[in-house]
Amino acid sequence: MAGYLVTDERKVTTHRLLEMKERGEKISMLTAYDYTTASILDRAGVDAILIGDSASNVMVGNATTLPMTVDQMIYHARSVVNGVKRALVVCDMPFGSYQVGREKGMTNAIRMMKESGCDALKLEGGVEILDTVKSIIDAGIPVIAHLGLTPQSINKFGTYAVRAKDEEEAAKLMSDAIALDKAGCSGITLEKVPAKLANEVTRAVKCPTIGIGAGGGCDGQVLVYADMLGMTQGFSPRFLRRYADLNKIITDAVGQYVADVKSGDFPNEQESY
């Protein structure tokens, strides 16, 4: 693994994530959906890579995550796995692949692990899917849970607003988190929930929590790579920090390429055989 930008080049596992939580080391996670991007993120030292069903938005241009299929997620996950040596690779189970029942969820989970080669799966939901989560874990498949704003339920919520602001929903989220932790989940993603609640959940559970719009008290953070690199436009939630403006860089580079081709400057003598 020569050339990695981290000193510890060992493969990140779910056990290592737990060790990181126990010693107070924050966990870094980003999404990726293809080989080239994944290999860059991995070499840069990110601890975990999520093949999110956000590929529906970022890669396809859909309005929601709902259209993604098991076949599509396996395709993206296999591409990412091929580019990763160090990071833990987590793949979302898409909408409809596990909500229909324990047996169907088990079948899809096993297929996704076998055909993608990823390290863990992520499922949205609390006690409603607990039996399925337990069965998947019992089959030897690590599960990362996802609570708070769950994009696969967007038609139920009707909004992408912060979740669990009222006492009843906050209590359910805490109860769900504790139940999922006891079931053996390897982590819990908390999306768009109040920072105070996320802190309380993080302290209450043994497994690490990964926040997105859940404050700095979580054990780790995750962002969509295209958002944090400034490739996307028109999406600026409070939790998003842009680390680059690749939209401008790529646009300028392509514009220069087009100009060079039009003018006959590219290719020049040195670039020809």
PDB file of C-alpha atoms in Angstrom:
ATOM      1  CA  MET A   1       0.000   0.000   0.000  1.00  0.00           C
ATOM      2  CA  ALA A   2       2.863   2.325  -0.724  1.00  0.00           C
ATOM      3  CA  GLY A   3       1.846   5.900  -1.241  1.00  0.00           C
ATOM      4  CA  TYR A   4      -0.972   6.013   1.326  1.00  0.00           C
ATOM      5  CA  LEU A   5      -1.392   9.318   3.135  1.00  0.00           C
ATOM      6  CA  VAL A   6      -1.918   7.629   6.517  1.00  0.00           C
ATOM      7  CA  THR A   7       0.613   6.046   8.841  1.00  0.00           C
ATOM      8  CA  ASP A   8      -1.611   3.080   9.779  1.00  0.00           C
ATOM      9  CA  GLU A   9      -2.217   1.184   6.536  1.00  0.00           C
ATOM     10  CA  ARG A  10      -3.974  -1.815   8.124  1.00  0.00           C
ATOM     11  CA  LYS A  11      -7.405  -2.721   6.772  1.00  0.00           C
ATOM     12  CA  VAL A  12     -10.169  -0.953   8.688  1.00  0.00           C
ATOM     13  CA  THR A  13     -12.699  -3.420  10.105  1.00  0.00           C
ATOM     14  CA  THR A  14     -15.842  -3.048  12.203  1.00  0.00           C
ATOM     15  CA  HIS A  15     -13.746  -4.117  15.215  1.00  0.00           C
ATOM     16  CA  ARG A  16     -11.288  -1.318  14.520  1.00  0.00           C
ATOM     17  CA  LEU A  17     -14.160   1.193  14.390  1.00  0.00           C
ATOM     18  CA  LEU A  18     -15.174   0.063  17.879  1.00  0.00           C
ATOM     19  CA  GLU A  19     -11.569   0.458  19.044  1.00  0.00           C
ATOM     20  CA  MET A  20     -11.529   3.979  17.608  1.00  0.00           C
ATOM     21  CA  LYS A  21     -14.639   4.869  19.591  1.00  0.00           C
ATOM     22  CA  GLU A  22     -13.193   3.415  22.774  1.00  0.00           C
ATOM     23  CA  ARG A  23     -10.016   5.491  22.522  1.00  0.00           C
ATOM     24  CA  GLY A  24     -11.813   8.646  21.396  1.00  0.00           C
ATOM     25  CA  GLU A  25     -10.463   8.710  17.818  1.00  0.00           C
ATOM     26  CA  LYS A  26     -12.972  10.215  15.393  1.00  0.00           C
ATOM     27  CA  ILE A  27     -14.041   8.149  12.366  1.00  0.00           C
ATOM     28  CA  SER A  28     -14.013   9.700   8.883  1.00  0.00           C
ATOM     29  CA  MET A  29     -16.432   8.418   6.241  1.00  0.00           C
ATOM     30  CA  LEU A  30     -17.308   9.600   2.734  1.00  0.00           C
ATOM     31  CA  THR A  31     -19.521   8.219   0.002  1.00  0.00           C
ATOM     32  CA  ALA A  32     -18.188   6.877  -3.293  1.00  0.00           C
ATOM     33  CA  TYR A  33     -19.835   5.093  -6.184  1.00  0.00           C
ATOM     34  CA  ASP A  34     -17.008   4.283  -8.606  1.00  0.00           C
ATOM     35  CA  TYR A  35     -13.507   2.791  -8.746  1.00  0.00           C
ATOM     36  CA  THR A  36     -11.558   5.973  -9.503  1.00  0.00           C
ATOM     37  CA  THR A  37     -13.126   8.098  -6.771  1.00  0.00           C
ATOM     38  CA  ALA A  38     -12.943   5.295  -4.211  1.00  0.00           C
ATOM     39  CA  SER A  39      -9.250   4.704  -4.842  1.00  0.00           C
ATOM     40  CA  ILE A  40      -8.513   8.415  -4.301  1.00  0.00           C
ATOM     41  CA  LEU A  41     -10.537   8.593  -1.077  1.00  0.00           C
ATOM     42  CA  ASP A  42      -8.935   5.399   0.199  1.00  0.00           C
ATOM     43  CA  ARG A  43      -5.399   6.612  -0.488  1.00  0.00           C
ATOM     44  CA  ALA A  44      -6.191   9.936   1.175  1.00  0.00           C
ATOM     45  CA  GLY A  45      -6.870   8.055   4.415  1.00  0.00           C
ATOM     46  CA  VAL A  46     -10.638   8.019   4.883  1.00  0.00           C
ATOM     47  CA  ASP A  47     -11.571   5.325   7.418  1.00  0.00           C
ATOM     48  CA  ALA A  48     -14.792   4.158   5.778  1.00  0.00           C
ATOM     49  CA  ILE A  49     -16.454   4.497   2.391  1.00  0.00           C
ATOM     50  CA  LEU A  50     -20.219   4.305   1.988  1.00  0.00           C
ATOM     51  CA  ILE A  51     -21.782   3.242  -1.275  1.00  0.00           C
ATOM     52  CA  GLY A  52     -24.908   5.200  -0.510  1.00  0.00           C
ATOM     53  CA  ASP A  53     -28.176   4.870  -2.326  1.00  0.00           C
ATOM     54  CA  SER A  54     -27.533   8.597  -2.757  1.00  0.00           C
ATOM     55  CA  ALA A  55     -26.024   7.319  -6.015  1.00  0.00           C
ATOM     56  CA  SER A  56     -29.615   7.730  -7.186  1.00  0.00           C
ATOM     57  CA  ASN A  57     -29.229  11.499  -6.836  1.00  0.00           C
ATOM     58  CA  VAL A  58     -25.518  11.996  -7.525  1.00  0.00           C
ATOM     59  CA  MET A  59     -24.932   9.503 -10.339  1.00  0.00           C
ATOM     60  CA  VAL A  60     -28.361   9.234 -11.972  1.00  0.00           C
ATOM     61  CA  GLY A  61     -30.039  12.565 -11.210  1.00  0.00           C
ATOM     62  CA  ASN A  62     -33.149  11.134  -9.563  1.00  0.00           C
ATOM     63  CA  ALA A  63     -35.059  13.302  -7.095  1.00  0.00           C
ATOM     64  CA  THR A  64     -35.004  10.618  -4.363  1.00  0.00           C
ATOM     65  CA  THR A  65     -33.093   7.481  -3.412  1.00  0.00           C
ATOM     66  CA  LEU A  66     -36.127   5.241  -3.939  1.00  0.00           C
ATOM     67  CA  PRO A  67     -35.463   4.074  -7.538  1.00  0.00           C
ATOM     68  CA  MET A  68     -32.169   2.312  -6.732  1.00  0.00           C
ATOM     69  CA  THR A  69     -32.233  -1.477  -7.148  1.00  0.00           C
ATOM     70  CA  VAL A  70     -30.192  -4.281  -5.622  1.00  0.00           C
ATOM     71  CA  ASP A  71     -28.496  -4.853  -8.993  1.00  0.00           C
ATOM     72  CA  GLN A  72     -27.504  -1.196  -9.232  1.00  0.00           C
ATOM     73  CA  MET A  73     -26.140  -1.104  -5.687  1.00  0.00           C
ATOM     74  CA  ILE A  74     -24.088  -4.260  -6.309  1.00  0.00           C
ATOM     75  CA  TYR A  75     -22.650  -2.688  -9.485  1.00  0.00           C
ATOM     76  CA  HIS A  76     -21.565   0.476  -7.654  1.00  0.00           C
ATOM     77  CA  ALA A  77     -20.309  -1.470  -4.626  1.00  0.00           C
ATOM     78  CA  ARG A  78     -18.185  -3.816  -6.742  1.00  0.00           C
ATOM     79  CA  SER A  79     -16.656  -0.796  -8.473  1.00  0.00           C
ATOM     80  CA  VAL A  80     -15.763   0.776  -5.120  1.00  0.00           C
ATOM     81  CA  VAL A  81     -14.416  -2.445  -3.607  1.00  0.00           C
ATOM     82  CA  ASN A  82     -12.056  -2.831  -6.570  1.00  0.00           C
ATOM     83  CA  GLY A  83     -10.503   0.537  -5.729  1.00  0.00           C
ATOM     84  CA  VAL A  84     -10.143   0.124  -1.958  1.00  0.00           C
ATOM     85  CA  LYS A  85      -7.439  -1.559   0.089  1.00  0.00           C
ATOM     86  CA  ARG A  86      -7.671   0.105   3.520  1.00  0.00           C
ATOM     87  CA  ALA A  87     -11.082   1.654   4.201  1.00  0.00           C
ATOM     88  CA  LEU A  88     -14.096  -0.224   5.548  1.00  0.00           C
ATOM     89  CA  VAL A  89     -16.574  -0.475   2.668  1.00  0.00           C
ATOM     90  CA  VAL A  90     -20.256  -0.175   3.594  1.00  0.00           C
ATOM     91  CA  CYS A  91     -23.111  -0.542   1.107  1.00  0.00           C
ATOM     92  CA  ASP A  92     -26.687   0.669   1.494  1.00  0.00           C
ATOM     93  CA  MET A  93     -29.448  -1.853   1.068  1.00  0.00           C
ATOM     94  CA  PRO A  94     -31.878  -0.041  -1.255  1.00  0.00           C
ATOM     95  CA  PHE A  95     -35.539   0.682  -0.662  1.00  0.00           C
ATOM     96  CA  GLY A  96     -37.689  -2.433  -0.931  1.00  0.00           C
ATOM     97  CA  SER A  97     -34.847  -4.898  -0.478  1.00  0.00           C
ATOM     98  CA  TYR A  98     -35.409  -5.544   3.235  1.00  0.00           C
ATOM     99  CA  GLN A  99     -38.636  -3.813   4.321  1.00  0.00           C
ATOM    100  CA  VAL A 100     -40.766  -6.600   2.828  1.00  0.00           C
ATOM    101  CA  GLY A 101     -39.759  -9.155   5.440  1.00  0.00           C
ATOM    102  CA  ARG A 102     -36.953 -10.973   7.200  1.00  0.00           C
ATOM    103  CA  GLU A 103     -36.504 -13.751   4.634  1.00  0.00           C
ATOM    104  CA  LYS A 104     -36.369 -11.382   1.651  1.00  0.00           C
ATOM    105  CA  GLY A 105     -34.025  -9.083   3.535  1.00  0.00           C
ATOM    106  CA  MET A 106     -31.720 -11.986   4.362  1.00  0.00           C
ATOM    107  CA  THR A 107     -31.679 -13.185   0.752  1.00  0.00           C
ATOM    108  CA  ASN A 108     -30.809  -9.741  -0.584  1.00  0.00           C
ATOM    109  CA  ALA A 109     -28.207  -9.098   2.125  1.00  0.00           C
ATOM    110  CA  ILE A 110     -26.388 -12.348   1.400  1.00  0.00           C
ATOM    111  CA  ARG A 111     -26.484 -11.696  -2.334  1.00  0.00           C
ATOM    112  CA  MET A 112     -25.150  -8.149  -1.928  1.00  0.00           C
ATOM    113  CA  MET A 113     -22.254  -9.314   0.250  1.00  0.00           C
ATOM    114  CA  LYS A 114     -21.353 -12.210  -2.064  1.00  0.00           C
ATOM    115  CA  GLU A 115     -21.534 -10.259  -5.311  1.00  0.00           C
ATOM    116  CA  SER A 116     -20.085  -6.921  -4.176  1.00  0.00           C
ATOM    117  CA  GLY A 117     -17.338  -7.971  -1.784  1.00  0.00           C
ATOM    118  CA  CYS A 118     -18.153  -5.108   0.594  1.00  0.00           C
ATOM    119  CA  ASP A 119     -17.484  -5.271   4.346  1.00  0.00           C
ATOM    120  CA  ALA A 120     -20.874  -4.281   5.805  1.00  0.00           C
ATOM    121  CA  LEU A 121     -24.413  -3.255   4.883  1.00  0.00           C
ATOM    122  CA  LYS A 122     -26.449  -0.241   6.012  1.00  0.00           C
ATOM    123  CA  LEU A 123     -30.195  -0.382   6.673  1.00  0.00           C
ATOM    124  CA  GLU A 124     -32.593   2.439   7.515  1.00  0.00           C
ATOM    125  CA  GLY A 125     -35.046   2.002  10.368  1.00  0.00           C
ATOM    126  CA  GLY A 126     -35.488   1.085  14.019  1.00  0.00           C
ATOM    127  CA  VAL A 127     -37.391  -1.617  15.869  1.00  0.00           C
ATOM    128  CA  GLU A 128     -39.648  -2.092  12.838  1.00  0.00           C
ATOM    129  CA  ILE A 129     -36.820  -3.917  11.047  1.00  0.00           C
ATOM    130  CA  LEU A 130     -35.116  -5.349  14.148  1.00  0.00           C
ATOM    131  CA  ASP A 131     -35.875  -9.008  13.337  1.00  0.00           C
ATOM    132  CA  THR A 132     -34.355  -8.601   9.879  1.00  0.00           C
ATOM    133  CA  VAL A 133     -31.304  -6.826  11.296  1.00  0.00           C
ATOM    134  CA  LYS A 134     -30.768  -9.598  13.860  1.00  0.00           C
ATOM    135  CA  SER A 135     -31.024 -12.310  11.193  1.00  0.00           C
ATOM    136  CA  ILE A 136     -28.537 -10.543   8.922  1.00  0.00           C
ATOM    137  CA  ILE A 137     -26.086 -10.125  11.803  1.00  0.00           C
ATOM    138  CA  ASP A 138     -26.594 -13.755  12.853  1.00  0.00           C
ATOM    139  CA  ALA A 139     -25.624 -14.731   9.308  1.00  0.00           C
ATOM    140  CA  GLY A 140     -22.258 -13.073   9.877  1.00  0.00           C
ATOM    141  CA  ILE A 141     -22.948  -9.835   8.009  1.00  0.00           C
ATOM    142  CA  PRO A 142     -22.043  -6.606   9.832  1.00  0.00           C
ATOM    143  CA  VAL A 143     -24.877  -4.054   9.879  1.00  0.00           C
ATOM    144  CA  ILE A 144     -24.691  -0.280  10.186  1.00  0.00           C
ATOM    145  CA  ALA A 145     -28.059   1.126  11.251  1.00  0.00           C
ATOM    146  CA  HIS A 146     -29.477   4.477  10.115  1.00  0.00           C
ATOM    147  CA  LEU A 147     -31.797   6.614  12.256  1.00  0.00           C
ATOM    148  CA  GLY A 148     -33.159  10.146  12.181  1.00  0.00           C
ATOM    149  CA  LEU A 149     -33.831  11.440   8.703  1.00  0.00           C
ATOM    150  CA  THR A 150     -34.130   8.265   6.651  1.00  0.00           C
ATOM    151  CA  PRO A 151     -34.269   9.254   2.953  1.00  0.00           C
ATOM    152  CA  GLN A 152     -35.971   6.004   1.926  1.00  0.00           C
ATOM    153  CA  SER A 153     -38.980   7.197   3.957  1.00  0.00           C
ATOM    154  CA  ILE A 154     -39.090  10.660   2.389  1.00  0.00           C
ATOM    155  CA  ASN A 155     -42.618  10.149   1.060  1.00  0.00           C
ATOM    156  CA  LYS A 156     -43.766   9.369   4.601  1.00  0.00           C
ATOM    157  CA  PHE A 157     -41.996  12.393   6.112  1.00  0.00           C
ATOM    158  CA  GLY A 158     -42.770  14.742   3.233  1.00  0.00           C
ATOM    159  CA  THR A 159     -39.758  16.879   4.133  1.00  0.00           C
ATOM    160  CA  TYR A 160     -35.980  16.723   4.631  1.00  0.00           C
ATOM    161  CA  ALA A 161     -36.246  18.778   7.823  1.00  0.00           C
ATOM    162  CA  VAL A 162     -34.448  17.883  11.064  1.00  0.00           C
ATOM    163  CA  ARG A 163     -35.954  14.844  12.794  1.00  0.00           C
ATOM    164  CA  ALA A 164     -36.549  13.998  16.471  1.00  0.00           C
ATOM    165  CA  LYS A 165     -36.976  17.588  17.630  1.00  0.00           C
ATOM    166  CA  ASP A 166     -40.047  16.723  19.697  1.00  0.00           C
ATOM    167  CA  GLU A 167     -39.870  14.639  22.846  1.00  0.00           C
ATOM    168  CA  GLU A 168     -41.814  11.639  21.551  1.00  0.00           C
ATOM    169  CA  GLU A 169     -39.748  11.168  18.394  1.00  0.00           C
ATOM    170  CA  ALA A 170     -36.517  11.743  20.316  1.00  0.00           C
ATOM    171  CA  ALA A 171     -37.483   9.060  22.829  1.00  0.00           C
ATOM    172  CA  LYS A 172     -38.249   6.612  20.016  1.00  0.00           C
ATOM    173  CA  LEU A 173     -34.924   7.332  18.329  1.00  0.00           C
ATOM    174  CA  MET A 174     -33.079   6.652  21.585  1.00  0.00           C
ATOM    175  CA  SER A 175     -35.057   3.452  22.123  1.00  0.00           C
ATOM    176  CA  ASP A 176     -34.358   2.330  18.556  1.00  0.00           C
ATOM    177  CA  ALA A 177     -30.639   3.061  18.914  1.00  0.00           C
ATOM    178  CA  ILE A 178     -30.348   1.061  22.130  1.00  0.00           C
ATOM    179  CA  ALA A 179     -32.260  -1.886  20.607  1.00  0.00           C
ATOM    180  CA  LEU A 180     -30.096  -1.881  17.469  1.00  0.00           C
ATOM    181  CA  ASP A 181     -26.937  -1.662  19.554  1.00  0.00           C
ATOM    182  CA  LYS A 182     -28.022  -4.615  21.688  1.00  0.00           C
ATOM    183  CA  ALA A 183     -28.815  -6.558  18.508  1.00  0.00           C
ATOM    184  CA  GLY A 184     -25.143  -6.279  17.570  1.00  0.00           C
ATOM    185  CA  CYS A 185     -25.042  -3.458  15.007  1.00  0.00           C
ATOM    186  CA  SER A 186     -21.503  -2.348  14.170  1.00  0.00           C
ATOM    187  CA  GLY A 187     -22.499   1.303  13.982  1.00  0.00           C
ATOM    188  CA  ILE A 188     -25.413   3.712  13.832  1.00  0.00           C
ATOM    189  CA  THR A 189     -25.721   6.579  11.360  1.00  0.00           C
ATOM    190  CA  LEU A 190     -27.572   9.587  12.769  1.00  0.00           C
ATOM    191  CA  GLU A 191     -28.856  11.966  10.087  1.00  0.00           C
ATOM    192  CA  LYS A 192     -30.223  15.467  10.717  1.00  0.00           C
ATOM    193  CA  VAL A 193     -31.049  15.156  14.403  1.00  0.00           C
ATOM    194  CA  PRO A 194     -30.372  17.704  17.170  1.00  0.00           C
ATOM    195  CA  ALA A 195     -26.758  17.640  18.359  1.00  0.00           C
ATOM    196  CA  LYS A 196     -27.825  17.212  21.989  1.00  0.00           C
ATOM    197  CA  LEU A 197     -29.796  14.072  21.168  1.00  0.00           C
ATOM    198  CA  ALA A 198     -26.965  12.690  19.035  1.00  0.00           C
ATOM    199  CA  ASN A 199     -24.578  13.213  21.954  1.00  0.00           C
ATOM    200  CA  GLU A 200     -26.920  11.318  24.281  1.00  0.00           C
ATOM    201  CA  VAL A 201     -27.280   8.438  21.823  1.00  0.00           C
ATOM    202  CA  THR A 202     -23.504   8.278  21.322  1.00  0.00           C
ATOM    203  CA  ARG A 203     -22.985   7.936  25.069  1.00  0.00           C
ATOM    204  CA  ALA A 204     -25.802   5.401  25.445  1.00  0.00           C
ATOM    205  CA  VAL A 205     -24.636   2.876  22.855  1.00  0.00           C
ATOM    206  CA  LYS A 206     -21.527   0.726  22.665  1.00  0.00           C
ATOM    207  CA  CYS A 207     -21.204   0.851  18.879  1.00  0.00           C
ATOM    208  CA  PRO A 208     -19.848   3.966  17.132  1.00  0.00           C
ATOM    209  CA  THR A 209     -22.214   6.626  15.818  1.00  0.00           C
ATOM    210  CA  ILE A 210     -21.631   8.339  12.475  1.00  0.00           C
ATOM    211  CA  GLY A 211     -23.266  11.727  12.104  1.00  0.00           C
ATOM    212  CA  ILE A 212     -24.447  13.749   9.147  1.00  0.00           C
ATOM    213  CA  GLY A 213     -26.055  16.931  10.345  1.00  0.00           C
ATOM    214  CA  ALA A 214     -25.987  15.582  13.904  1.00  0.00           C
ATOM    215  CA  GLY A 215     -23.279  17.753  15.485  1.00  0.00           C
ATOM    216  CA  GLY A 216     -19.723  17.072  16.527  1.00  0.00           C
ATOM    217  CA  GLY A 217     -20.488  14.734  19.419  1.00  0.00           C
ATOM    218  CA  CYS A 218     -20.867  11.655  17.237  1.00  0.00           C
ATOM    219  CA  ASP A 219     -17.986   9.190  17.000  1.00  0.00           C
ATOM    220  CA  GLY A 220     -17.552   9.971  13.294  1.00  0.00           C
ATOM    221  CA  GLN A 221     -18.852  11.995  10.377  1.00  0.00           C
ATOM    222  CA  VAL A 222     -20.007  11.194   6.841  1.00  0.00           C
ATOM    223  CA  LEU A 223     -20.615  13.437   3.842  1.00  0.00           C
ATOM    224  CA  VAL A 224     -21.431  12.858   0.186  1.00  0.00           C
ATOM    225  CA  TYR A 225     -18.114  13.286  -1.622  1.00  0.00           C
ATOM    226  CA  ALA A 226     -19.604  15.286  -4.497  1.00  0.00           C
ATOM    227  CA  ASP A 227     -21.079  17.769  -2.021  1.00  0.00           C
ATOM    228  CA  MET A 228     -17.967  18.279   0.100  1.00  0.00           C
ATOM    229  CA  LEU A 229     -15.789  18.630  -3.016  1.00  0.00           C
ATOM    230  CA  GLY A 230     -18.090  21.276  -4.466  1.00  0.00           C
ATOM    231  CA  MET A 231     -19.138  19.286  -7.522  1.00  0.00           C
ATOM    232  CA  THR A 232     -22.853  19.723  -6.839  1.00  0.00           C
ATOM    233  CA  GLN A 233     -24.671  23.046  -6.859  1.00  0.00           C
ATOM    234  CA  GLY A 234     -27.858  24.284  -5.244  1.00  0.00           C
ATOM    235  CA  PHE A 235     -27.487  22.042  -2.175  1.00  0.00           C
ATOM    236  CA  SER A 236     -26.195  23.911   0.866  1.00  0.00           C
ATOM    237  CA  PRO A 237     -27.526  22.484   4.142  1.00  0.00           C
ATOM    238  CA  ARG A 238     -26.089  23.827   7.379  1.00  0.00           C
ATOM    239  CA  PHE A 239     -24.063  20.657   8.013  1.00  0.00           C
ATOM    240  CA  LEU A 240     -22.209  20.759   4.676  1.00  0.00           C
ATOM    241  CA  ARG A 241     -18.655  22.105   4.573  1.00  0.00           C
ATOM    242  CA  ARG A 242     -17.201  22.441   1.066  1.00  0.00           C
ATOM    243  CA  TYR A 243     -13.496  21.577   0.945  1.00  0.00           C
ATOM    244  CA  ALA A 244     -13.020  22.416  -2.747  1.00  0.00           C
ATOM    245  CA  ASP A 245     -14.814  23.940  -5.724  1.00  0.00           C
ATOM    246  CA  LEU A 246     -14.421  21.154  -8.255  1.00  0.00           C
ATOM    247  CA  ASN A 247     -17.416  22.399 -10.186  1.00  0.00           C
ATOM    248  CA  LYS A 248     -15.431  25.490 -11.191  1.00  0.00           C
ATOM    249  CA  ILE A 249     -12.144  23.620 -11.624  1.00  0.00           C
ATOM    250  CA  ILE A 250     -13.693  20.998 -13.910  1.00  0.00           C
ATOM    251  CA  THR A 251     -15.733  23.551 -15.842  1.00  0.00           C
ATOM    252  CA  ASP A 252     -12.636  25.712 -16.438  1.00  0.00           C
ATOM    253  CA  ALA A 253     -10.542  22.694 -17.475  1.00  0.00           C
ATOM    254  CA  VAL A 254     -13.148  21.392 -19.910  1.00  0.00           C
ATOM    255  CA  GLY A 255     -13.666  24.872 -21.299  1.00  0.00           C
ATOM    256  CA  GLN A 256      -9.928  25.199 -21.950  1.00  0.00           C
ATOM    257  CA  TYR A 257      -9.868  21.764 -23.609  1.00  0.00           C
ATOM    258  CA  VAL A 258     -12.741  22.732 -25.894  1.00  0.00           C
ATOM    259  CA  ALA A 259     -10.967  25.992 -26.812  1.00  0.00           C
ATOM    260  CA  ASP A 260      -7.693  24.160 -27.520  1.00  0.00           C
ATOM    261  CA  VAL A 261      -9.411  21.606 -29.763  1.00  0.00           C
ATOM    262  CA  LYS A 262     -11.306  24.309 -31.642  1.00  0.00           C
ATOM    263  CA  SER A 263      -8.158  26.389 -32.179  1.00  0.00           C
ATOM    264  CA  GLY A 264      -6.072  23.408 -33.264  1.00  0.00           C
ATOM    265  CA  ASP A 265      -3.695  23.859 -30.322  1.00  0.00           C
ATOM    266  CA  PHE A 266      -4.474  20.324 -29.082  1.00  0.00           C
ATOM    267  CA  PRO A 267      -2.871  18.009 -29.903  1.00  0.00           C
ATOM    268  CA  ASN A 268       0.488  19.662 -30.603  1.00  0.00           C
ATOM    269  CA  GLU A 269       3.596  18.022 -32.104  1.00  0.00           C
ATOM    270  CA  GLN A 270       4.746  16.588 -28.756  1.00  0.00           C
ATOM    271  CA  GLU A 271       1.313  15.051 -28.231  1.00  0.00           C
ATOM    272  CA  SER A 272       1.249  13.335 -31.609  1.00  0.00           C
ATOM    273  CA  TYR A 273       2.894  10.108 -32.809  1.00  0.00           C
TER     274      TYR A 273
END
